Short mmCIF file of C-alpha atoms in Angstrom, two decimals:
data_model
loop_
_atom_site.label_atom_id
_atom_site.label_comp_id
_atom_site.label_asym_id
_atom_site.label_seq_id
_atom_site.Cartn_x
_atom_site.Cartn_y
_atom_site.Cartn_z
CA MET A 1 16.23 -11.91 -18.55
CA PHE A 2 12.77 -11.97 -20.13
CA THR A 3 11.77 -10.09 -23.11
CA ALA A 4 9.16 -7.58 -23.59
CA THR A 5 7.34 -9.96 -25.63
CA ARG A 6 7.28 -13.00 -23.16
CA LEU A 7 6.17 -10.17 -20.69
CA GLN A 8 3.41 -9.24 -22.87
CA LYS A 9 2.28 -13.08 -22.82
CA ILE A 10 2.42 -13.33 -19.13
CA LEU A 11 0.44 -10.44 -18.60
CA SER A 12 -2.19 -10.89 -21.12
CA ILE A 13 -2.76 -14.37 -19.63
CA SER A 14 -2.97 -12.89 -16.11
CA VAL A 15 -5.65 -10.50 -17.18
CA ILE A 16 -7.70 -13.11 -18.45
CA CYS A 17 -7.12 -15.03 -15.23
CA GLY A 18 -8.40 -12.40 -13.21
CA LEU A 19 -11.54 -11.93 -15.13
CA SER A 20 -12.07 -15.71 -15.01
CA ALA A 21 -12.27 -15.40 -11.21
CA CYS A 22 -8.92 -17.64 -10.79
CA THR A 23 -7.70 -18.36 -7.19
CA GLY A 24 -5.49 -15.48 -5.93
CA LEU A 25 -5.84 -12.38 -4.13
CA ASN A 26 -9.28 -12.19 -3.09
CA SER A 27 -10.26 -16.08 -3.26
CA SER A 28 -11.28 -15.81 0.51
CA ARG A 29 -13.28 -12.57 0.47
CA PRO A 30 -15.40 -12.75 3.72
CA GLU A 31 -18.64 -11.11 4.26
CA HIS A 32 -19.48 -8.95 1.12
CA SER A 33 -19.89 -10.08 -2.46
CA ARG A 34 -19.09 -7.46 -4.89
CA PRO A 35 -22.01 -5.49 -6.49
CA VAL A 36 -22.43 -5.67 -10.19
CA LEU A 37 -20.35 -3.17 -11.83
CA PRO A 38 -21.74 -1.50 -14.98
CA PRO A 39 -20.18 -2.59 -18.36
CA PRO A 40 -17.45 -0.50 -19.42
CA SER A 41 -18.52 3.02 -21.02
CA ASN A 42 -16.79 4.57 -23.80
CA THR A 43 -15.82 7.63 -21.85
CA LEU A 44 -11.97 7.72 -22.13
CA THR A 45 -12.08 6.82 -25.94
CA LYS A 46 -14.77 9.85 -26.66
CA ALA A 47 -12.72 12.02 -24.77
CA GLY A 48 -9.56 11.39 -26.95
CA VAL A 49 -7.55 10.31 -23.89
CA THR A 50 -3.94 8.77 -24.75
CA PRO A 51 -2.65 5.42 -23.70
CA GLU A 52 0.17 7.04 -21.77
CA ALA A 53 -2.12 9.49 -20.01
CA LEU A 54 -4.11 6.78 -18.62
CA LEU A 55 -1.32 4.72 -17.78
CA ASN A 56 0.64 7.14 -16.12
CA ARG A 57 -2.20 7.68 -13.51
CA ILE A 58 -3.87 4.18 -12.92
CA THR A 59 -0.56 2.28 -13.23
CA TRP A 60 2.83 2.78 -11.47
CA GLY A 61 4.17 4.18 -15.00
CA SER A 62 3.26 3.85 -18.48
CA ASN A 63 5.90 1.65 -20.79
CA PHE A 64 5.59 -0.26 -23.78
CA SER A 65 4.44 -3.51 -22.44
CA THR A 66 1.56 -1.85 -20.86
CA LYS A 67 0.62 0.26 -23.82
CA GLN A 68 0.47 -2.98 -25.95
CA GLN A 69 -2.13 -4.19 -23.41
CA VAL A 70 -4.29 -1.02 -23.88
CA GLN A 71 -4.18 -1.13 -27.75
CA ALA A 72 -4.94 -4.78 -27.59
CA VAL A 73 -8.60 -4.18 -25.90
CA GLY A 74 -8.90 -0.40 -25.83
CA LEU A 75 -8.62 2.09 -23.08
CA ASP A 76 -12.12 1.74 -21.30
CA ARG A 77 -12.07 -2.20 -21.44
CA TYR A 78 -8.42 -2.13 -19.96
CA LEU A 79 -9.72 0.22 -17.06
CA ASP A 80 -12.60 -2.02 -16.58
CA GLN A 81 -10.29 -5.30 -16.26
CA GLN A 82 -8.14 -3.50 -13.90
CA LEU A 83 -11.10 -2.74 -11.81
CA ARG A 84 -12.56 -6.27 -12.06
CA GLY A 85 -9.28 -8.09 -11.75
CA GLN A 86 -8.93 -10.18 -8.61
CA THR A 87 -5.57 -11.84 -9.20
CA SER A 88 -2.18 -10.21 -10.06
CA VAL A 89 0.88 -12.00 -11.17
CA VAL A 90 4.53 -11.22 -11.93
CA PRO A 91 7.14 -13.00 -14.44
CA PRO A 92 8.40 -16.02 -12.92
CA THR A 93 11.77 -14.72 -12.57
CA ILE A 94 10.47 -12.05 -10.40
CA GLN A 95 8.18 -14.36 -8.27
CA ASN A 96 10.95 -16.58 -7.76
CA GLN A 97 12.81 -13.77 -6.04
CA ILE A 98 9.45 -12.94 -3.99
CA ASN A 99 9.51 -16.75 -2.96
CA ALA A 100 13.02 -16.70 -1.82
CA LEU A 101 12.23 -14.28 0.99
CA THR A 102 12.25 -15.18 4.44
CA ILE A 103 8.68 -13.46 4.89
CA SER A 104 7.86 -15.84 2.03
CA GLN A 105 8.89 -19.02 3.50
CA ASN A 106 8.17 -18.64 7.03
CA SER A 107 4.83 -18.27 8.58
CA PHE A 108 3.89 -15.13 10.41
CA GLU A 109 3.65 -16.62 14.02
CA SER A 110 6.72 -18.51 13.70
CA LEU A 111 8.76 -15.70 12.48
CA VAL A 112 7.26 -13.51 15.06
CA ARG A 113 7.90 -15.77 17.89
CA GLN A 114 11.37 -16.78 16.63
CA MET A 115 12.24 -12.82 16.85
CA GLU A 116 10.76 -12.39 20.06
CA ALA A 117 12.46 -14.98 21.56
CA LYS A 118 15.90 -13.41 20.10
CA ARG A 119 14.60 -10.06 21.75
CA ILE A 120 14.20 -11.72 25.17
CA ALA A 121 17.97 -13.01 24.77
CA SER A 122 19.40 -9.90 23.61
CA GLU A 123 17.55 -8.26 26.76
CA GLN A 124 18.99 -10.88 29.30
CA GLN A 125 22.41 -10.19 27.77
CA LYS A 126 22.18 -6.39 28.03
CA GLY A 127 24.95 -4.88 29.85
CA THR A 128 27.38 -7.52 29.55
CA ASP A 129 27.64 -8.11 25.63
CA ASP A 130 25.82 -6.21 22.88
CA THR A 131 26.15 -8.68 20.20
CA LEU A 132 22.69 -10.30 20.29
CA ARG A 133 21.09 -6.87 20.49
CA LYS A 134 23.11 -6.09 17.42
CA GLU A 135 22.11 -9.27 15.50
CA TYR A 136 18.32 -8.78 16.67
CA GLN A 137 18.20 -5.11 15.32
CA GLN A 138 19.92 -6.11 11.76
CA GLU A 139 17.50 -9.36 11.42
CA MET A 140 14.63 -6.76 12.21
CA ASN A 141 15.74 -4.58 9.55
CA ARG A 142 16.54 -7.05 7.18
CA LEU A 143 12.93 -8.19 7.30
CA ALA A 144 11.56 -4.70 7.13
CA LYS A 145 13.79 -4.61 3.83
CA GLU A 146 12.19 -7.65 2.69
CA ALA A 147 8.62 -6.38 3.04
CA ALA A 148 9.51 -3.16 1.06
CA SER A 149 11.41 -5.18 -1.61
CA ARG A 150 8.37 -7.39 -2.28
CA SER A 151 6.08 -4.30 -2.58
CA LEU A 152 8.56 -2.69 -4.98
CA LEU A 153 8.86 -5.93 -7.28
CA ARG A 154 5.12 -6.37 -7.49
CA GLN A 155 4.88 -2.41 -8.36
CA ILE A 156 7.04 -2.59 -11.18
CA TYR A 157 6.38 -5.96 -12.57
CA ALA A 158 2.79 -6.92 -11.64
CA SER A 159 -0.06 -7.53 -14.19
CA ASN A 160 -2.80 -5.54 -12.29
CA GLN A 161 -1.26 -2.21 -11.93
CA LEU A 162 -4.24 -0.68 -10.48
CA HIS A 163 -4.54 -3.15 -7.61
CA GLU A 164 -0.92 -2.50 -6.87
CA GLN A 165 -1.74 1.40 -6.69
CA MET A 166 -4.88 0.57 -4.37
CA SER A 167 -2.73 -1.60 -2.04
CA TRP A 168 0.05 0.89 -1.50
CA PHE A 169 -2.90 3.71 -0.86
CA TRP A 170 -4.38 1.80 1.63
CA MET A 171 -1.03 0.70 3.15
CA ASN A 172 -0.40 4.38 3.40
CA HIS A 173 -3.98 5.22 4.73
CA PHE A 174 -3.43 2.62 7.46
CA ASN A 175 0.00 3.75 7.83
CA MET A 176 2.08 2.41 10.65
CA HIS A 177 6.05 3.54 11.32
CA ASN A 178 8.02 0.51 11.62
CA SER A 179 10.42 1.34 14.19
CA LYS A 180 7.90 0.74 17.05
CA HIS A 181 7.96 -2.53 18.93
CA ASN A 182 8.57 -5.45 16.63
CA LEU A 183 6.46 -4.06 13.56
CA ARG A 184 9.24 -4.49 11.54
CA VAL A 185 8.72 -8.25 11.39
CA MET A 186 4.96 -7.99 11.37
CA ILE A 187 4.82 -5.12 8.58
CA GLY A 188 4.98 -7.73 5.40
CA ASP A 189 2.19 -9.85 6.68
CA PHE A 190 0.00 -6.91 7.24
CA GLU A 191 0.26 -5.58 3.74
CA GLU A 192 0.00 -9.52 2.44
CA HIS A 193 -3.19 -10.47 4.59
CA ALA A 194 -4.74 -7.49 5.84
CA ILE A 195 -4.56 -5.14 2.68
CA ARG A 196 -3.91 -6.75 -0.60
CA PRO A 197 -6.84 -9.14 -0.47
CA TYR A 198 -9.34 -6.27 0.02
CA ALA A 199 -7.76 -3.42 -1.61
CA LEU A 200 -10.17 -3.64 -4.46
CA GLY A 201 -13.06 -5.17 -2.69
CA ASN A 202 -15.18 -3.83 0.14
CA PHE A 203 -13.91 -1.24 2.72
CA ARG A 204 -15.74 -3.07 5.49
CA ASP A 205 -13.81 -6.10 5.02
CA LEU A 206 -10.38 -4.26 4.68
CA LEU A 207 -11.24 -2.28 7.87
CA ARG A 208 -11.85 -5.31 9.85
CA ALA A 209 -8.66 -7.10 8.62
CA THR A 210 -6.83 -4.16 9.84
CA VAL A 211 -8.43 -4.04 13.23
CA PHE A 212 -7.96 -7.39 13.84
CA HIS A 213 -4.28 -7.53 12.97
CA PRO A 214 -1.58 -7.62 15.70
CA ALA A 215 0.49 -5.17 13.71
CA MET A 216 -2.35 -2.41 14.03
CA LEU A 217 -3.06 -3.36 17.75
CA ARG A 218 0.69 -3.09 18.74
CA TYR A 219 1.33 0.10 16.65
CA LEU A 220 -1.80 2.10 18.12
CA ASP A 221 -1.35 0.42 21.76
CA ASN A 222 -4.80 -1.37 21.93
CA GLU A 223 -3.15 -4.29 23.46
CA TYR A 224 -2.89 -2.29 26.76
CA ASN A 225 -6.65 -1.03 26.42
CA ALA A 226 -8.70 -2.83 28.99
CA VAL A 227 -11.47 -2.17 31.49
CA ASN A 228 -10.55 0.23 34.19
CA ARG A 229 -7.14 0.98 32.17
CA ILE A 230 -8.79 2.55 28.81
CA ASN A 231 -6.15 3.69 26.39
CA GLU A 232 -8.00 5.63 23.65
CA ASN A 233 -5.03 5.88 20.98
CA TYR A 234 -6.40 3.22 18.56
CA ALA A 235 -10.01 4.27 19.07
CA ARG A 236 -9.19 8.00 18.01
CA GLU A 237 -7.27 7.05 15.09
CA LEU A 238 -9.98 4.74 13.87
CA MET A 239 -12.39 7.25 13.62
CA GLU A 240 -10.13 10.33 12.76
CA LEU A 241 -7.77 8.57 10.22
CA HIS A 242 -9.23 5.44 9.39
CA THR A 243 -13.33 6.30 9.01
CA MET A 244 -14.91 9.49 9.68
CA GLY A 245 -11.93 11.89 9.45
CA VAL A 246 -11.01 14.63 11.71
CA ASN A 247 -14.29 16.48 10.88
CA GLY A 248 -16.49 13.59 11.12
CA GLY A 249 -18.91 15.04 13.55
CA TYR A 250 -17.95 12.42 16.50
CA SER A 251 -17.27 13.75 19.91
CA GLN A 252 -14.65 12.99 22.67
CA ARG A 253 -17.45 10.76 24.21
CA ASP A 254 -17.55 8.47 21.10
CA VAL A 255 -14.05 8.14 21.14
CA GLN A 256 -14.10 6.95 24.85
CA GLU A 257 -16.99 4.57 24.14
CA LEU A 258 -15.38 3.14 21.07
CA ALA A 259 -12.30 2.38 23.34
CA ARG A 260 -14.64 0.69 25.66
CA VAL A 261 -15.71 -1.39 22.99
CA LEU A 262 -12.14 -1.97 21.69
CA THR A 263 -10.85 -3.31 25.56
CA GLY A 264 -9.60 -6.82 25.73
CA VAL A 265 -8.85 -6.62 21.63
CA GLY A 266 -5.01 -7.14 21.76
CA VAL A 267 -2.06 -9.49 21.09
CA ASN A 268 -0.52 -12.61 22.41
CA LEU A 269 2.97 -13.65 21.33
CA SER A 270 3.33 -16.60 23.71
CA ASN A 271 2.19 -20.04 23.02
CA ASP A 272 0.25 -19.72 26.15
CA ALA A 273 -3.40 -18.81 26.98
CA PRO A 274 -4.37 -16.33 29.87
CA LYS A 275 -6.30 -17.88 32.80
CA ILE A 276 -9.78 -16.70 32.24
CA LYS A 277 -12.76 -17.08 34.70
CA HIS A 278 -14.97 -20.07 34.00
CA GLU A 279 -18.07 -18.06 33.56
CA ILE A 280 -16.54 -16.18 30.38
CA SER A 281 -14.13 -18.44 29.19
CA HIS A 282 -16.38 -19.54 26.24
CA LEU A 283 -15.74 -15.82 24.86
CA TYR A 284 -12.08 -16.08 25.01
CA ILE A 285 -10.86 -16.06 21.29
CA ARG A 286 -7.43 -16.90 19.94
CA ARG A 287 -6.46 -16.56 16.02
CA GLY A 288 -2.81 -16.74 15.51
CA LEU A 289 -1.19 -13.92 17.53
CA PHE A 290 -4.52 -12.03 17.65
CA GLU A 291 -6.38 -12.75 21.10
CA PHE A 292 -9.64 -11.38 22.71
CA ASN A 293 -9.38 -11.52 26.49
CA PRO A 294 -12.92 -11.39 27.81
CA GLN A 295 -11.44 -10.70 31.27
CA ARG A 296 -9.97 -7.57 29.97
CA HIS A 297 -13.13 -6.27 28.48
CA ASP A 298 -15.86 -3.66 29.44
CA PHE A 299 -19.07 -5.62 29.24
CA GLY A 300 -20.92 -2.52 30.25
CA ASP A 301 -23.47 -1.06 27.27
CA LYS A 302 -21.84 1.90 25.20
CA GLN A 303 -23.50 4.80 23.29
CA LEU A 304 -21.75 5.36 20.32
CA LEU A 305 -22.71 7.57 17.50
CA GLY A 306 -26.34 7.86 18.54
CA SER A 307 -26.68 4.01 18.87
CA THR A 308 -26.79 1.65 21.81
CA ILE A 309 -23.86 -0.86 21.71
CA LYS A 310 -24.96 -3.86 24.12
CA GLY A 311 -22.04 -5.54 26.03
CA ARG A 312 -21.57 -9.06 24.76
CA GLY A 313 -17.76 -9.34 24.11
CA LEU A 314 -16.05 -9.34 20.28
CA LYS A 315 -19.28 -9.26 18.42
CA GLU A 316 -19.45 -5.55 19.79
CA VAL A 317 -16.65 -4.63 17.32
CA ASP A 318 -18.45 -5.92 14.35
CA GLU A 319 -21.61 -4.21 14.83
CA VAL A 320 -19.37 -1.17 15.31
CA LEU A 321 -17.36 -1.60 11.89
CA ASP A 322 -20.90 -1.84 10.16
CA LEU A 323 -21.70 1.40 12.29
CA LEU A 324 -18.73 3.22 11.24
CA VAL A 325 -18.56 2.18 7.56
CA ARG A 326 -22.13 3.17 6.80
CA GLN A 327 -21.42 6.93 8.15
CA PRO A 328 -22.01 9.59 5.53
CA ALA A 329 -18.86 10.77 6.87
CA THR A 330 -16.79 7.93 6.24
CA ALA A 331 -18.12 7.91 2.76
CA HIS A 332 -17.00 11.43 2.26
CA PHE A 333 -13.66 11.03 3.81
CA ILE A 334 -12.58 7.84 1.90
CA SER A 335 -14.08 9.37 -1.20
CA GLN A 336 -11.97 12.48 -0.64
CA LYS A 337 -8.72 10.63 -0.31
CA LEU A 338 -9.17 8.51 -3.05
CA ALA A 339 -10.01 11.68 -5.22
CA ASN A 340 -6.75 13.35 -3.80
CA PHE A 341 -4.66 10.45 -4.92
CA PHE A 342 -6.19 9.93 -8.47
CA VAL A 343 -7.64 13.29 -9.63
CA SER A 344 -5.91 16.53 -7.83
CA ASP A 345 -4.87 18.23 -4.62
CA GLN A 346 -8.24 19.92 -4.64
CA PRO A 347 -10.81 17.84 -5.96
CA SER A 348 -14.30 19.50 -6.31
CA GLU A 349 -17.18 18.42 -3.98
CA VAL A 350 -19.45 17.54 -6.93
CA LEU A 351 -17.08 14.56 -7.68
CA VAL A 352 -16.53 13.72 -3.63
CA ASN A 353 -20.08 13.90 -3.39
CA ALA A 354 -20.68 11.49 -6.18
CA MET A 355 -18.26 9.05 -4.96
CA ALA A 356 -19.62 9.10 -1.47
CA GLN A 357 -22.80 8.13 -2.75
CA SER A 358 -21.69 5.55 -4.69
CA PHE A 359 -19.75 3.99 -1.73
CA LEU A 360 -22.89 4.42 0.27
CA ASN A 361 -25.13 2.87 -2.29
CA SER A 362 -22.69 0.13 -2.32
CA ASP A 363 -22.02 -0.76 1.16
CA GLY A 364 -18.65 0.51 0.82
CA ASP A 365 -17.53 -1.25 -2.40
CA ILE A 366 -14.14 0.34 -3.33
CA ALA A 367 -14.26 -0.55 -7.15
CA PHE A 368 -17.71 0.55 -7.43
CA THR A 369 -16.68 3.99 -5.93
CA LEU A 370 -13.67 4.31 -8.09
CA ARG A 371 -15.74 3.47 -11.32
CA THR A 372 -17.68 6.79 -10.46
CA LEU A 373 -14.18 8.70 -10.16
CA PHE A 374 -12.79 7.22 -13.11
CA ASP A 375 -16.04 7.96 -15.27
CA SER A 376 -15.81 11.69 -14.21
CA PRO A 377 -15.15 14.76 -16.82
CA GLU A 378 -12.76 15.80 -13.90
CA PHE A 379 -10.63 12.75 -13.89
CA ILE A 380 -9.92 12.86 -17.54
CA ALA A 381 -9.18 16.96 -17.30
CA SER A 382 -6.72 16.03 -14.48
CA LEU A 383 -4.53 13.60 -16.53
CA GLY A 384 -0.83 14.42 -16.42
CA LYS A 385 -1.26 17.16 -13.89
CA LYS A 386 -0.87 15.24 -10.69
CA PHE A 387 2.77 15.64 -9.39
CA LYS A 388 4.62 12.59 -8.44
CA ASP A 389 5.74 11.52 -5.17
CA PRO A 390 9.26 10.24 -4.84
CA LEU A 391 7.68 6.46 -4.96
CA HIS A 392 5.77 7.09 -8.24
CA TYR A 393 8.60 8.90 -9.62
CA VAL A 394 11.29 6.07 -8.96
CA VAL A 395 9.06 3.18 -9.85
CA SER A 396 7.94 4.96 -13.08
CA TYR A 397 11.77 5.42 -14.12
CA VAL A 398 12.51 1.72 -13.66
CA ARG A 399 9.15 0.55 -15.46
CA LEU A 400 10.24 2.87 -18.15
CA ALA A 401 13.88 2.55 -18.38
CA TYR A 402 14.10 -1.50 -17.89
CA ASP A 403 10.59 -2.60 -19.54
CA GLY A 404 11.14 -6.35 -20.00
CA SER A 405 14.28 -6.64 -17.91
CA ALA A 406 14.09 -8.31 -14.60
CA ILE A 407 15.92 -6.22 -11.55
CA THR A 408 17.70 -8.61 -8.91
CA ASN A 409 18.23 -5.78 -6.50
CA THR A 410 16.10 -3.25 -4.73
CA SER A 411 18.63 -1.65 -2.54
CA PRO A 412 19.02 1.38 -5.03
CA LEU A 413 15.69 2.12 -5.28
CA LEU A 414 15.39 2.00 -1.50
CA ASN A 415 18.11 4.27 -1.10
CA TRP A 416 16.62 6.94 -3.48
CA LEU A 417 13.66 6.67 -1.64
CA ASN A 418 15.43 7.28 1.70
CA THR A 419 17.22 10.31 -0.05
CA MET A 420 13.93 11.88 -1.22
CA GLY A 421 12.14 11.38 2.10
CA GLN A 422 9.76 8.59 1.42
CA PRO A 423 10.95 5.11 2.92
CA PHE A 424 8.52 2.37 3.20
CA ASN A 425 6.66 2.73 6.43
CA GLY A 426 8.79 5.44 7.39
CA ARG A 427 6.16 8.28 8.13
CA GLN A 428 6.47 8.55 11.76
CA THR A 429 2.74 9.82 12.59
CA PRO A 430 -0.22 7.55 11.45
CA ASP A 431 -1.71 9.72 9.21
CA GLY A 432 0.55 8.35 6.27
CA TYR A 433 2.45 10.41 3.59
CA GLN A 434 0.66 13.42 1.84
CA MET A 435 -0.40 13.07 -1.66
CA THR A 436 -0.40 16.63 -2.83
CA ALA A 437 2.36 18.47 -4.63
CA SER A 438 3.14 20.88 -1.75
CA ALA A 439 4.44 17.86 0.30
CA TRP A 440 7.08 17.15 -2.41
CA ALA A 441 7.87 19.97 -4.79
CA SER A 442 9.57 22.39 -2.33
CA PRO A 443 12.89 24.10 -3.47
CA GLY A 444 14.80 21.45 -1.21
CA GLN A 445 12.74 18.42 -2.36
CA MET A 446 13.14 19.65 -6.15
CA SER A 447 16.85 20.16 -5.66
CA THR A 448 17.20 16.39 -4.29
CA ARG A 449 15.10 14.70 -7.01
CA PHE A 450 17.08 16.53 -9.83
CA GLU A 451 20.18 14.88 -8.11
CA ILE A 452 18.65 11.78 -8.26
CA ALA A 453 17.62 12.19 -11.88
CA ARG A 454 21.12 12.90 -12.56
CA LEU A 455 22.02 9.30 -11.29
CA LEU A 456 19.54 7.90 -12.98
CA ALA A 457 20.63 9.57 -16.38
CA ASN A 458 23.78 7.45 -16.41
CA GLY A 459 21.89 4.26 -15.92
CA SER A 460 21.20 2.10 -12.74
CA PRO A 461 23.48 -1.25 -13.10
CA ASN A 462 23.32 -1.84 -9.40
CA LEU A 463 19.64 -2.63 -9.97
CA PHE A 464 21.05 -5.93 -11.84
CA LYS A 465 23.84 -6.79 -9.35
CA PRO A 466 23.11 -9.34 -6.24
CA GLU A 467 23.69 -7.40 -3.10
CA LYS A 468 26.74 -8.43 -1.43
CA THR A 469 26.28 -9.92 1.85
CA GLU A 470 28.85 -12.01 4.21
CA SER A 471 27.77 -15.15 2.55
CA ASN A 472 27.86 -14.36 -1.33
CA ALA A 473 30.71 -11.80 -1.38
CA ALA A 474 33.20 -14.18 -2.70
CA VAL A 475 31.31 -15.69 -5.49
CA LEU A 476 29.39 -12.95 -7.03
CA ALA A 477 29.55 -13.19 -10.54
CA PRO A 478 29.33 -10.23 -13.26
CA ALA A 479 25.58 -9.56 -13.98
CA SER A 480 24.29 -8.98 -17.54
CA ILE A 481 23.66 -5.16 -17.11
CA PRO A 482 21.06 -3.94 -19.51
CA SER A 483 21.15 -0.27 -20.42
CA ALA A 484 18.57 2.41 -19.60
CA ASN A 485 17.27 2.85 -23.20
CA LEU A 486 15.64 6.28 -22.52
CA ALA A 487 17.52 8.37 -25.53
CA SER A 488 17.20 5.25 -28.07
CA SER A 489 13.67 4.06 -27.06
CA ALA A 490 11.13 4.15 -30.00
CA TYR A 491 8.12 4.36 -27.70
CA LEU A 492 9.37 7.10 -25.75
CA LYS A 493 10.49 9.27 -28.74
CA ASN A 494 6.96 8.87 -29.86
CA TRP A 495 5.66 9.75 -26.30
CA VAL A 496 7.66 13.15 -26.16
CA LYS A 497 6.20 14.27 -29.28
CA SER A 498 2.93 15.23 -27.33
CA ALA A 499 5.23 16.93 -24.66
CA SER A 500 5.55 20.74 -24.26
CA PRO A 501 7.11 22.84 -27.08
CA ARG A 502 9.96 23.61 -24.10
CA THR A 503 10.48 19.76 -23.25
CA GLN A 504 11.00 19.14 -26.72
CA GLU A 505 13.39 21.86 -27.48
CA ALA A 506 15.50 20.95 -24.50
CA LEU A 507 15.50 17.22 -25.73
CA ALA A 508 16.67 18.29 -29.25
CA LYS A 509 19.36 20.50 -27.85
CA SER A 510 21.02 17.52 -25.83
CA GLY A 511 24.43 16.79 -26.59
CA SER A 512 24.46 13.18 -25.54
CA PRO A 513 21.99 10.12 -24.65
CA THR A 514 23.07 10.73 -21.07
CA GLU A 515 21.91 14.38 -21.52
CA TRP A 516 18.87 13.48 -22.94
CA ASN A 517 18.10 11.07 -20.32
CA LEU A 518 18.91 13.77 -17.76
CA PHE A 519 16.71 16.11 -19.57
CA PHE A 520 13.49 14.07 -19.62
CA LEU A 521 13.71 12.85 -16.14
CA SER A 522 13.85 16.25 -15.00
CA SER A 523 11.09 17.32 -17.48
CA PRO A 524 7.42 18.35 -16.36
CA GLU A 525 6.14 15.31 -18.16
CA MET A 526 8.39 12.99 -16.14
CA MET A 527 7.54 14.79 -12.60
CA HIS A 528 3.57 14.50 -13.38
CA ARG A 529 1.15 11.61 -13.77
#
């Protein structure tokens, strides 16, 4: 176990490292360099924003450790550090857990090929013995769970909390349901290499990383997209969900032309390259499991969004990505989603338009666009009023209740999320989970959440007990179980002094620490961020 003081030292060092451009998350950012962000303003300080109000919005939940960081540098500088930080570290005990994961120890390509070999073997055995199929499915589920666990550990413990929020935001924006094909073995690498390095970087770089990742190409069927056998699925979602939005002003013809651009862009899980005609063989590209097969590509010119795209192979894709990112509709759509996530269910057009202009002026820089959002009076006025989705609810609970303690088992967290209807990569449609109160505050949803709150009020010892497996069932030793210090937390008692009179009255009437925990976990202050 690590103490809150030691955690504070680790996080303080990580913030300095981020500002000093240490190698890390974005050390290999490709085409775009970040525009110069203006120095931090005094906006938050002048407005009298409390540390808890800011932290509950830009982090995964306020706690004593993060409040200490804010008090050390001030509200505005802390936010500025979070916007500029390009690295994010977790305490050594948590990093050791992450390093021990199969998805951390094996290369993406080898892991996918191993699982593909198991799938083929199970298919050959089908009808005679179901053992291999069950083993294959169990291993796929385990790998998907590893990816979810790694995300959770970072959300709870990482130093750059804004980066963790944005990593999840983009994972949800580029949503994939992991039950399709072999996506369960791919989803962890998609987050690690297509999302995280660009979460606070340039949107064009982020978009390109998702376009060329095998997981996205499989999920939206572009591996089947070929000349004279057009599959429009990915092209449509690329415009409707990833860039311009459903009302972005493009036509069905634009979707068809974009699909033509994307022909031949696919996946190859084998070690073998396809046979290519000699005259176009120089255009064949293979990067890991990604493949551009020119023999499957439509080399005719395309007319897309009023521009002519000359047929010449994979270079067409990069030209089209520039075209999509620089559309005013894309700037507005991305800004709208960011404002929904960080401000309110119905942000004003004034705010969204200002953000969209920043997006265009900075050629799609995400941090630059967010600076416009965070500097707005609308952001400040919204603090404490955004209803938490289940993930924000359970992660904020763990950050608050077990600040300074290292959990060793994420299964309870994953079970709570499943119960509340928000499992990792569990949204079946590519639009991702909705971030509005109406999606999570129905009577049925609230009834479930109150039941979860009742469980949490009694503490969560299983978070600190290694999960039983066939290999360790006989050797598990009793773990040291920290208590959920809510009722006795001096930090929390000071925080609730600013709670509503009704909440304070309910807490004052609690008859036991467990009841105090339950009342707080069920309060509007805990339900909102």
